[in-house]
XYZ file of C-alpha atoms in Angstrom:
150
model
C 100.658 73.853 77.919
C 99.711 77.325 76.745
C 96.248 78.812 76.994
C 94.534 79.162 73.632
C 91.629 81.179 72.299
C 88.370 79.458 73.238
C 86.905 78.385 69.913
C 83.469 77.680 71.331
C 83.235 81.100 72.893
C 84.450 82.886 69.745
C 82.743 80.777 67.054
C 79.654 79.700 68.956
C 77.278 79.429 66.000
C 79.681 77.315 63.945
C 80.579 75.093 66.911
C 76.889 74.644 67.766
C 76.395 73.374 64.204
C 78.947 70.654 64.828
C 77.320 69.817 68.125
C 73.940 69.534 66.375
C 75.416 66.923 64.005
C 76.784 65.110 67.077
C 73.352 65.117 68.708
C 71.843 63.677 65.524
C 74.422 60.908 65.461
C 73.483 59.918 69.035
C 69.974 59.111 67.754
C 70.676 57.899 64.202
C 70.240 54.443 62.695
C 73.672 53.311 63.930
C 74.069 51.850 67.412
C 75.408 54.499 69.813
C 78.280 52.213 70.848
C 79.397 51.869 67.211
C 79.415 55.631 66.806
C 81.500 55.993 69.982
C 83.863 53.243 68.784
C 84.433 55.125 65.532
C 84.911 58.386 67.450
C 87.560 56.704 69.596
C 89.428 55.159 66.633
C 89.538 58.451 64.736
C 90.770 60.241 67.850
C 93.454 57.633 68.459
C 94.759 58.089 64.882
C 94.743 61.875 65.235
C 96.254 61.821 68.733
C 93.518 63.848 70.419
C 93.962 63.307 74.145
C 90.730 65.068 75.103
C 88.642 62.969 72.698
C 90.434 59.699 73.506
C 89.695 60.255 77.191
C 86.054 61.243 76.560
C 85.151 58.462 74.160
C 86.957 55.802 76.200
C 84.952 56.838 79.250
C 81.718 56.847 77.219
C 82.420 53.356 75.885
C 83.141 52.015 79.352
C 79.890 53.609 80.642
C 77.997 51.915 77.806
C 79.284 48.547 78.932
C 82.277 47.914 76.694
C 84.791 45.717 78.466
C 88.245 47.029 79.264
C 89.678 44.105 77.319
C 87.965 45.268 74.145
C 88.628 48.955 74.770
C 92.387 48.565 75.088
C 92.530 46.658 71.804
C 90.828 49.349 69.719
C 94.204 50.657 68.431
C 95.027 47.133 67.159
C 91.516 45.940 66.351
C 92.745 44.140 63.222
C 94.807 41.853 65.457
C 92.021 41.164 67.947
C 90.373 38.321 66.083
C 86.627 38.000 66.659
C 86.603 40.430 69.591
C 85.255 42.999 67.128
C 82.281 41.974 65.000
C 82.601 42.054 61.196
C 80.428 45.181 61.216
C 82.657 46.894 63.800
C 85.727 45.874 61.820
C 84.248 47.395 58.672
C 83.455 50.616 60.523
C 86.937 50.785 62.046
C 88.583 50.118 58.666
C 86.504 52.839 57.016
C 87.426 55.164 59.874
C 91.080 54.629 59.131
C 90.625 55.119 55.387
C 88.730 58.372 55.855
C 90.963 59.737 58.599
C 94.010 59.169 56.392
C 92.185 60.453 53.281
C 95.257 62.341 52.060
C 97.114 59.068 51.824
C 94.308 56.694 50.864
C 91.958 58.720 48.592
C 89.198 56.278 49.751
C 89.854 53.415 47.300
C 86.930 51.631 45.667
C 87.900 48.355 47.335
C 87.607 49.898 50.792
C 84.295 51.504 49.885
C 82.947 48.178 48.618
C 84.099 46.469 51.814
C 82.255 48.896 54.089
C 78.976 48.999 52.176
C 78.679 45.226 52.530
C 77.935 45.788 56.229
C 75.811 48.929 56.187
C 72.617 50.118 54.506
C 72.953 53.295 52.394
C 71.548 55.339 55.327
C 73.891 53.705 57.826
C 76.909 54.117 55.492
C 76.054 57.791 55.106
C 75.729 58.338 58.857
C 78.919 56.419 59.492
C 80.775 58.584 56.986
C 79.366 61.758 58.587
C 80.357 60.477 62.051
C 83.948 59.922 60.920
C 84.101 63.333 59.229
C 82.654 65.001 62.318
C 85.198 63.420 64.673
C 88.026 64.419 62.406
C 86.706 68.007 62.553
C 86.298 67.884 66.328
C 89.840 66.541 66.743
C 91.090 69.438 64.606
C 89.451 71.863 67.027
C 90.347 70.133 70.298
C 94.041 69.563 69.548
C 95.002 73.143 68.604
C 92.550 74.402 71.273
C 94.529 72.396 73.842
C 91.356 70.935 75.348
C 92.432 69.096 78.507
C 91.276 65.529 79.047
C 89.338 64.852 82.229
C 92.101 62.509 83.401
C 94.664 65.345 83.239
C 92.649 68.023 85.058
C 93.952 68.978 88.483
């Protein structure tokens, strides 16, 4: 794996702005575990090893069972393991992460807002957008996951 320009070091102010949004999301109206779950699903779709490793570890630390964690990629096949609210958040994560293909259809929007207040929906949408941005920095930056560090 080649060394890449350190984005944080060379775009500190911009990167700090993203981190400020992340700090807000840790204290927003959504449960922290739901935010982490969404971060993990987005990262799985985008194939960001650093973020998959980080958010998996964070979910385990928060008390998520390994049984639930390993089924995040196939949450729609996991029955009632994921609550209806979690399922709505995961579905909206997929719609937004694949926005070029989906264009966020009205039916998907209607499905997600049935489970979230306007404030929660807005914060959920920001969380998904943020993680997509962070994945797009970590992947080309070749950020190494903790599990792969020597």
